[in-house]
XYZ file of C-alpha atoms in Angstrom:
487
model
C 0.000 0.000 0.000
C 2.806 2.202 -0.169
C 2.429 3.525 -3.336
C -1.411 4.576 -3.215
C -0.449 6.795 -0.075
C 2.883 7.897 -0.213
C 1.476 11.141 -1.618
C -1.346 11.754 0.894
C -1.794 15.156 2.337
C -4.621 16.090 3.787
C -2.936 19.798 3.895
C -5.035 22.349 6.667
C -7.898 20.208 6.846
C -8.421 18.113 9.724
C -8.455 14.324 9.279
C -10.655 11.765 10.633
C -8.324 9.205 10.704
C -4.873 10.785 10.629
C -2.954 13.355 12.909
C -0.319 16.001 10.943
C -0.794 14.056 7.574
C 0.350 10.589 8.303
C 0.086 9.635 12.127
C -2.558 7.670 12.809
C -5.803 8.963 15.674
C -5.879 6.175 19.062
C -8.659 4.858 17.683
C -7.767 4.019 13.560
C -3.809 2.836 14.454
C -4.981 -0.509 13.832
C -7.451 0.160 10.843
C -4.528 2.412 9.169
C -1.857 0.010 10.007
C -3.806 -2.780 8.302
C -4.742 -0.706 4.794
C -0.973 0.158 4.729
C 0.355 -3.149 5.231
C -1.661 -4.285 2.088
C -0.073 -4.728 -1.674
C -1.106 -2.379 -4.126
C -3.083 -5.284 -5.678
C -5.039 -6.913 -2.737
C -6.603 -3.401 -1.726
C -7.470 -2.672 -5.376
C -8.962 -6.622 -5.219
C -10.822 -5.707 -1.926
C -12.188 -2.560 -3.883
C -13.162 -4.330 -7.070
C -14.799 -7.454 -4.804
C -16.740 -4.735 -3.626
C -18.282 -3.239 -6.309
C -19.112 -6.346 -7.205
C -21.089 -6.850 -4.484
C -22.675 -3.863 -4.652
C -23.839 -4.871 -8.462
C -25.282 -8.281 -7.186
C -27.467 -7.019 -4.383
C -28.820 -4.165 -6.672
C -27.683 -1.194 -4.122
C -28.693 1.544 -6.586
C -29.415 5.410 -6.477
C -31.376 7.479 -8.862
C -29.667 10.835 -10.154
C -32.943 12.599 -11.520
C -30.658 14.968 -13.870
C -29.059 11.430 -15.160
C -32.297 10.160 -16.903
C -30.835 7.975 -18.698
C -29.375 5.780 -16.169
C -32.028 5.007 -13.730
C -30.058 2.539 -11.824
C -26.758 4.175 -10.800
C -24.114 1.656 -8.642
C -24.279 3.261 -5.127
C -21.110 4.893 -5.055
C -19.251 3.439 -2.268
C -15.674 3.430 -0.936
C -13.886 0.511 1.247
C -11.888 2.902 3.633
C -14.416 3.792 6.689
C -14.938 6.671 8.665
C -13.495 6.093 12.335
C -15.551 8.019 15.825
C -13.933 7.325 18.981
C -16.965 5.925 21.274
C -15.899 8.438 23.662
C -16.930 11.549 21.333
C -19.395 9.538 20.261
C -21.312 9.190 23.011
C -21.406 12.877 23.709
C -22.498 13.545 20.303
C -25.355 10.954 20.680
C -26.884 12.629 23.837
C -26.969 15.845 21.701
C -28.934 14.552 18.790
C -31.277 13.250 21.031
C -31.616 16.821 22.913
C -32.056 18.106 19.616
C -35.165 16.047 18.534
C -36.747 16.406 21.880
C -36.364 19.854 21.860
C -37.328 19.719 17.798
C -40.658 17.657 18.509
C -41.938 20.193 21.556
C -41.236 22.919 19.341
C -43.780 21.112 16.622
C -46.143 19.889 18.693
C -46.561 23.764 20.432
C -46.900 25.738 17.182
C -49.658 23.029 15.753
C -50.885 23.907 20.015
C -50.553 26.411 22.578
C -47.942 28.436 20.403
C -45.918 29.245 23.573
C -42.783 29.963 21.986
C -44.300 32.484 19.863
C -45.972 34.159 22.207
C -43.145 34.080 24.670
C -41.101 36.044 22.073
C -38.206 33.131 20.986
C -39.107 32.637 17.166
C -41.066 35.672 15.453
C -44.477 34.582 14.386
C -43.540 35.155 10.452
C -40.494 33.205 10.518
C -43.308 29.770 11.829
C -46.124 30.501 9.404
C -44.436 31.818 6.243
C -42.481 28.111 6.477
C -43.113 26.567 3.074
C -43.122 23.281 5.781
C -46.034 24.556 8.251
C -49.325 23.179 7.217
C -52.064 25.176 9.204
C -53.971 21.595 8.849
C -52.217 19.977 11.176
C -53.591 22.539 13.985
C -54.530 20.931 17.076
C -53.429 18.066 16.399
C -51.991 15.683 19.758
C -50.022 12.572 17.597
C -48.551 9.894 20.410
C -46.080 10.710 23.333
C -46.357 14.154 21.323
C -43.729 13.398 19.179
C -44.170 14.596 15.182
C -40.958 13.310 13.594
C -39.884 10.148 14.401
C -37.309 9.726 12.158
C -34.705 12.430 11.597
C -31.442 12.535 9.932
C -29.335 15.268 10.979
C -26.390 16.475 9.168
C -23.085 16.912 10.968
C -19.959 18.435 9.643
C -16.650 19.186 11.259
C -14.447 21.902 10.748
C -10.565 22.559 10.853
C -10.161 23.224 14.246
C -12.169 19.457 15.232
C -15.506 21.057 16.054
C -18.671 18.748 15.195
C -21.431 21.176 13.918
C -25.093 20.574 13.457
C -25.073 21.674 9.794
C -29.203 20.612 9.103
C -32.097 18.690 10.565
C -34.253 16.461 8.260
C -37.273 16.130 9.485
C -39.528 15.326 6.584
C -38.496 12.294 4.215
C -34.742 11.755 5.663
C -33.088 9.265 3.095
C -29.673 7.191 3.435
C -30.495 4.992 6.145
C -30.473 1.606 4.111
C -27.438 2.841 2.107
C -25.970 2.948 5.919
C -26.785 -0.763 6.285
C -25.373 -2.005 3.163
C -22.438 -0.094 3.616
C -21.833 -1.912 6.942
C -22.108 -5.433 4.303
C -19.964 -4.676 2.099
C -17.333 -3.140 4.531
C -17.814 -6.608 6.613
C -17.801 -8.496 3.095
C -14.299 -7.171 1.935
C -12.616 -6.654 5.697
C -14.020 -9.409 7.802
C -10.473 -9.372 9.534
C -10.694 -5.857 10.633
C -14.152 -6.956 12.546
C -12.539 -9.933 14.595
C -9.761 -7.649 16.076
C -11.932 -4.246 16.587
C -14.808 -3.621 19.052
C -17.192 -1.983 15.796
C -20.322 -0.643 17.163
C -23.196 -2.639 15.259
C -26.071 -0.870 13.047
C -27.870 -4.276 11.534
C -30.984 -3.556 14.499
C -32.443 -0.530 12.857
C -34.602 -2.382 10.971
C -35.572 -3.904 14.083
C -35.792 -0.546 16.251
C -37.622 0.918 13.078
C -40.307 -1.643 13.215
C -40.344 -1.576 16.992
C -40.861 2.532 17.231
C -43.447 2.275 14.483
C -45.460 -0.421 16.595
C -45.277 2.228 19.628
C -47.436 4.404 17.512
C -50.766 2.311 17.557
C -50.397 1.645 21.632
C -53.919 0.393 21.798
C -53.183 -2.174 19.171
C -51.135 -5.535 20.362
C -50.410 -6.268 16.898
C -50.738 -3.437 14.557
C -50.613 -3.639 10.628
C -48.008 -1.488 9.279
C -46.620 -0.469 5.864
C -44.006 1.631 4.123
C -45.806 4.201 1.490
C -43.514 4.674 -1.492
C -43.734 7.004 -4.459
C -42.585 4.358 -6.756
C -40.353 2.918 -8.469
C -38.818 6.210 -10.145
C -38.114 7.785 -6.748
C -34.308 8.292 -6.645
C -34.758 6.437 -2.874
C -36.600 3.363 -4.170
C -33.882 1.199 -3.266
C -34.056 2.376 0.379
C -37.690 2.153 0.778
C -37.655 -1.557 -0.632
C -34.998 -2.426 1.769
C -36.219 -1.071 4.839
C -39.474 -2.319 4.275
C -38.310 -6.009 3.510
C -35.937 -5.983 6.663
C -38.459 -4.113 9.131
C -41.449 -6.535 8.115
C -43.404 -3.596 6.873
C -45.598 -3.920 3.476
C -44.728 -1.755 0.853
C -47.153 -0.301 -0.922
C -47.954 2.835 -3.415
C -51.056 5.404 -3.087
C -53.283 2.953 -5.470
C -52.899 0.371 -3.123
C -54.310 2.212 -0.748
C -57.777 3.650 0.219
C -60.175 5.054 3.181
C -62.966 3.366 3.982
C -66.846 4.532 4.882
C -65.679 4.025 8.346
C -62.576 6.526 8.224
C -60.074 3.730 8.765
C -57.499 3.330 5.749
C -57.574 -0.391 3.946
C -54.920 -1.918 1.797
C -56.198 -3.630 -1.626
C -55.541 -7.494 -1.612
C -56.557 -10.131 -3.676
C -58.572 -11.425 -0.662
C -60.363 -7.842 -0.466
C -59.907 -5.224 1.764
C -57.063 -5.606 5.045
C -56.955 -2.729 7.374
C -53.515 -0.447 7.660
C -52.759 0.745 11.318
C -49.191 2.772 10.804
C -48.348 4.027 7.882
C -44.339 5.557 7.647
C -44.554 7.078 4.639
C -41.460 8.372 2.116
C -43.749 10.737 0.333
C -43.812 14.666 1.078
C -46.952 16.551 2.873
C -47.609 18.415 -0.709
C -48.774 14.503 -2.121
C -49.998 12.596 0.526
C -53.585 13.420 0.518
C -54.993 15.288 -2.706
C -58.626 16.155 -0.830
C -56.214 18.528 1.435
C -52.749 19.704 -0.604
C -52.111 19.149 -3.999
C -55.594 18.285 -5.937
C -52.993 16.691 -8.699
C -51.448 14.445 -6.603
C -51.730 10.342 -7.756
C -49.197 9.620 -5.207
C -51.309 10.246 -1.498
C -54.777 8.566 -0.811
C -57.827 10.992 -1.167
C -58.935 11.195 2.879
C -55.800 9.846 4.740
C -55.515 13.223 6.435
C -58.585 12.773 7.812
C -58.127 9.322 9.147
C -55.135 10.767 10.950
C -56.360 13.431 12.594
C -59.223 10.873 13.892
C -56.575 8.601 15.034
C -57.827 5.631 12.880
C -54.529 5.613 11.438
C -50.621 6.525 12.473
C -48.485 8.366 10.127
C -44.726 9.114 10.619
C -43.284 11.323 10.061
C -46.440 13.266 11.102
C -47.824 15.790 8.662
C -46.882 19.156 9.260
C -43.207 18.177 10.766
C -41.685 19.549 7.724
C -41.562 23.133 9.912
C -38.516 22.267 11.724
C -36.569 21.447 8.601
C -37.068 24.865 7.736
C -33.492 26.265 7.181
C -34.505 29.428 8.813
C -36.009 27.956 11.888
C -32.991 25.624 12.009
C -31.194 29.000 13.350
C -33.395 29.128 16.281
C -32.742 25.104 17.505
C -30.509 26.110 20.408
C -32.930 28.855 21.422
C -35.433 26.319 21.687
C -33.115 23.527 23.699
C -32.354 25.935 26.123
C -36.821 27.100 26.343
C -38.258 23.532 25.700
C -35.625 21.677 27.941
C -33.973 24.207 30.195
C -30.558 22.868 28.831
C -27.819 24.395 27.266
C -27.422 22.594 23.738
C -24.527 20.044 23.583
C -24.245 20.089 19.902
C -23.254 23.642 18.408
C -25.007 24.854 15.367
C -23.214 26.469 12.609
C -22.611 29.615 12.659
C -25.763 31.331 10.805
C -27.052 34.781 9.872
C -30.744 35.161 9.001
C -31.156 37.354 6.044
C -34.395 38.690 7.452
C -31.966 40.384 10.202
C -31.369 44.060 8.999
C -27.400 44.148 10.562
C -26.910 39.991 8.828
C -28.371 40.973 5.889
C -25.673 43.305 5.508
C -22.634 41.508 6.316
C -24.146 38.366 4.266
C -24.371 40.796 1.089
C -21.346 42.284 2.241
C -19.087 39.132 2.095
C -21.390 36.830 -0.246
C -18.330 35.583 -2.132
C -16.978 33.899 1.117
C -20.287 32.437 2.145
C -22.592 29.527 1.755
C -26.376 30.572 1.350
C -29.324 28.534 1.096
C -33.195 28.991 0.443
C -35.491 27.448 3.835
C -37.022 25.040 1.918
C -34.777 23.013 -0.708
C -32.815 20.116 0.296
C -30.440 17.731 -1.486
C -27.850 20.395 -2.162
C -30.203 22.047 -4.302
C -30.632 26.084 -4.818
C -27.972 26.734 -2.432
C -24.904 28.936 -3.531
C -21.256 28.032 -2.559
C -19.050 31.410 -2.750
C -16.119 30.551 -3.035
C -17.004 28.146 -5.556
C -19.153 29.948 -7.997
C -18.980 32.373 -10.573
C -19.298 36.072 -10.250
C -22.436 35.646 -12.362
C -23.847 33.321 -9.860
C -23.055 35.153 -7.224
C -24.868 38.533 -8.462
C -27.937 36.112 -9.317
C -28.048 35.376 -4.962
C -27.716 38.542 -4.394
C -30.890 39.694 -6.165
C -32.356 36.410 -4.916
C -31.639 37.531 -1.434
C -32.690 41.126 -1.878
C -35.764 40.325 -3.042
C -36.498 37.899 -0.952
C -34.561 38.173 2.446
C -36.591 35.890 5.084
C -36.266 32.847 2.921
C -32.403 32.834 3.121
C -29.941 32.130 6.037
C -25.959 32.220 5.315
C -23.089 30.489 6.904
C -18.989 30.654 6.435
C -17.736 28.406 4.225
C -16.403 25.978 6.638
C -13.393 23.641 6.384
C -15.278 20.625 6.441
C -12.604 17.625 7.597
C -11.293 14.780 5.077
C -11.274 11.526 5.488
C -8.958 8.766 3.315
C -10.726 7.794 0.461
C -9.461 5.666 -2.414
C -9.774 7.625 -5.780
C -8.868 5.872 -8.921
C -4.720 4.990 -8.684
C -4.441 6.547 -5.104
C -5.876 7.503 -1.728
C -6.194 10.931 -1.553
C -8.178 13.093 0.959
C -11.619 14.009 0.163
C -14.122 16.008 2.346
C -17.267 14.072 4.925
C -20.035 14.890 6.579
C -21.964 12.747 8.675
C -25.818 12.036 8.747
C -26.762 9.391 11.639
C -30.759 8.658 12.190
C -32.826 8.951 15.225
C -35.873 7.234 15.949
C -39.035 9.025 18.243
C -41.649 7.243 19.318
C -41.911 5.431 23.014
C -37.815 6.262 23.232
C -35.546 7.174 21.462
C -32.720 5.539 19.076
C -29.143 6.465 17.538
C -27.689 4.696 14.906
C -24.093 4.399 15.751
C -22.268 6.383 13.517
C -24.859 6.524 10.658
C -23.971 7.651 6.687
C -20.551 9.289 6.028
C -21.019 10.476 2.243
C -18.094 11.587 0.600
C -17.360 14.693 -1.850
C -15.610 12.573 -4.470
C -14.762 15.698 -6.649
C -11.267 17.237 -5.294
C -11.597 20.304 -3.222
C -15.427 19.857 -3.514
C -17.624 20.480 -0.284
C -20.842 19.112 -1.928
C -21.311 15.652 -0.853
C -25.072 14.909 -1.294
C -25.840 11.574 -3.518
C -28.254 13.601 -5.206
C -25.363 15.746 -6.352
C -23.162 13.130 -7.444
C -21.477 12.194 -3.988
C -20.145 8.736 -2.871
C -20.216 7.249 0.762
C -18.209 5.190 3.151
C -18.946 3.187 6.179
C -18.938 4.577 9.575
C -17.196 2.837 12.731
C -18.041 3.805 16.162
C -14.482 2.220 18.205
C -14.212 1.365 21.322
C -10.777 0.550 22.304
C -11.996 -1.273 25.884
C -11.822 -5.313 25.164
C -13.790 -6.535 22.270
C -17.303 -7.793 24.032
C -17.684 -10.414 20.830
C -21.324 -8.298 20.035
C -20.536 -7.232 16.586
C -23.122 -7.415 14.081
């Protein structure tokens, strides 16, 4: 392995695995010290055994831009992403502050409305949100939590710092691409599992099904399915998956229909069978034509109504997409420290709110230097990178922004960290950022670790799959004697 890292340098970044370019972090020496000790031609066997693998079991992604290749090879590399369990732990105690904090903020606007009234979060910033559906008012779902499955974004910067970067809250994707990461990475190093204490991931399916079942409490044995666009959906893969290995049925809007009674009823060749929980991968704007989008031939005419008479349990709850608002997303510490009493464990990013007379002037000030996005896209869509874009692009923002200040938040341009990846005829450092899941329902749940995706473009900080990005396992090590529970 000499050869494919001799030249690595992750220059001013910091690295995940590697201390001052080459030493390796307490808790990868033995991970590093086995990819180095490997000929040039075993690793490049390891990598080409696993894209074979990834062929064979179908792991696919859809680039919508890319129409003529529905079924893209998830793009996948064999070095992992290393977390000490130490910083790990900390880190999960803060996610789950965040979504506690997160779901009392929901469940008070679609209620009392005590943080608006109390003065934390102006009342425009909650109901100019593209995400808040006035609908949803009054609404009580169970243990009053709206989104039950979140996927939060975190990033770290030069100095080591792990930020908050986003909270997705609506449709959160990547989950299954997580799990068969974790195969293929145990396919192509199952030596590296028998001599390192690897946290396990292969029970969210398990801890999916389980929080779904907490939703329908006055059910012993509840009937639940996984609603899916269809096949075109760039996360088809992921919704197949998860619903094969979590037991749930999955099913399309046609399949699906409300009944005189108000309860909703799956079609079957034996008639009619009764749906209980629903966790549906479809946005608010399709999921129920009678109430958002008249056009939509995705939802099921009536399903909001069988929600809100608790003849059926959706998750993520309608109306959740609020709190993925990138413009709310500013005020998540605010609302630890009101909801909770707590100050937040995870930072957020640095952010100015355009809506802000004194940000809105450094933001247009220093545009070429920051990253601004819209509150409502996701993906890595309609979001400008400044030091990355063209002075064209950059004077097309800052009309954008001027006309339209409240719907745009900025933050620097951070110096996201690298991690080893293997690129072609050498490993090279490419930036990660980190999206782990978290179930809500009874309790809560942290995948360990989660979805590293990878910016395989040099020097490029966009690392969404949607945008062309790869992906790498994560490993959560703890360096205390291995307990033999590995997954």
């Amino acid at each position: 392995m000499v050869n494919l890292w001799q030249h690595y340098d992750p220059g001013h970044f910091h690295d995940e695995l590697m201390v001052d370019g080459h030493q390796p972090r307490t808790f990868s020496y033995r991970l590093l010290d086995h990819l180095r000790s490997m000929k040039n031609e075993a690793f490049r066997q390891r990598v080409a055994e696993s894209e074979i693998e990834i062929l064979e079991r179908g792991i696919t992604f859809t680039i919508y831009s890319d129409a003529g290749n529905i079924d893209r090879a998830w793009p996948f590399d064999i070095i992992p992403r290393v977390l000490s369990k130490q910083e790990w732990d900390c880190t999960e105690k803060g996610l789950v502050q965040r979504i506690r904090a997160l779901n009392r903020f929901i469940d008070d606007i679609y209620n009392e409305q005590h943080i608006i009234r109390d003065g934390v979060i102006p009342a425009e910033t909650v109901f100019k949100s593209k995400g808040y559906r006035p609908e949803c008012q009054g609404m009580k779902p169970a243990y009053g939590v709206w989104a039950h499955i979140c996927g939060s974004d975190l990033v770290r910067d030069d100095t080591g710092t792990l930020y908050v970067l986003e909270d997705n809250l609506r449709v959160p994707s990547g989950v299954a691409y997580m799990l068969e990461n974790r195969k293929t990475t145990k396919r192509v190093l199952p030596e590296l599992f028998k001599r390192l204490n690897i946290s396990p991931v292969n029970d969210y399916p398990a801890q999916l099904a389980s929080m779904l079942r907490s939703l329908r409490p006055d059910l012993a044995n509840p009937t639940m399915a996984l609603l899916t666009p269809g096949i075109f959906n760039s996360a088809y893969f992921e919704h197949a998956a998860l619903a094969q290995q979590a037991g749930l049925i999955l099913l399309e809007g046609a399949d699906l229909i409300v009944g005189q009674d108000g309860f909703v009823y799956m079609k079957t060749i034996h008639g009619l069978e009764r749906v209980d929980v629903i966790y549906r991968r479809i946005d608010d704007d399709f999921i129920d034509p009678q109430v958002f989008r008249a056009d939509s031939t995705l939802g099921i005419p009536g399903i909001m109504q069988a929600w809100r008479d608790g003849k059926v349990a959706i998750a993520n709850a309608p109306g959740c997409g609020v709190a993925d608002d990138k413009v709310i997303y500013a005020y998540v510490p605010d609302m630890i420290r009101y909801y909770l009493n707590e100050p937040p464990i995870l930072p957020n990013v640095p952010t100015w709110l355009c809506s802000n007379a004194s940000d809105l002037e450094h933001v247009l000030a220093n545009l070429p230097e920051l990253v601004v996005k819209p509150a409502n896209e996701s993906g890595g869509y309609g979001m400008l990178v400044g030091p990355h874009s063209s002075a064209d692009k950059i004077a097309e923002f800052r009309q954008l922004i001027v006309d339209n200040p409240t719907n745009y938040i900025a933050q620097p341009t951070l110096k996201l960290s690298v991690s080893p990846t293997f690129c072609g005829d050498k490993v090279a450092p490419r930036h990660v950022d980190l999206r782990p899941f978290i179930l809500s329902g009874k309790n809560h749940y942290v995948t360990p670790g989660g979805l590293t995706r990878v910016a395989l473009v040099e020097g490029s900080l966009v690392v969404n799959s949607s945008q062309g990005g790869g992906s790498k396992d994560t490993w959560i090590i703890d360096d205390s004697p291995i307990s033999g529970g590995h997954d």
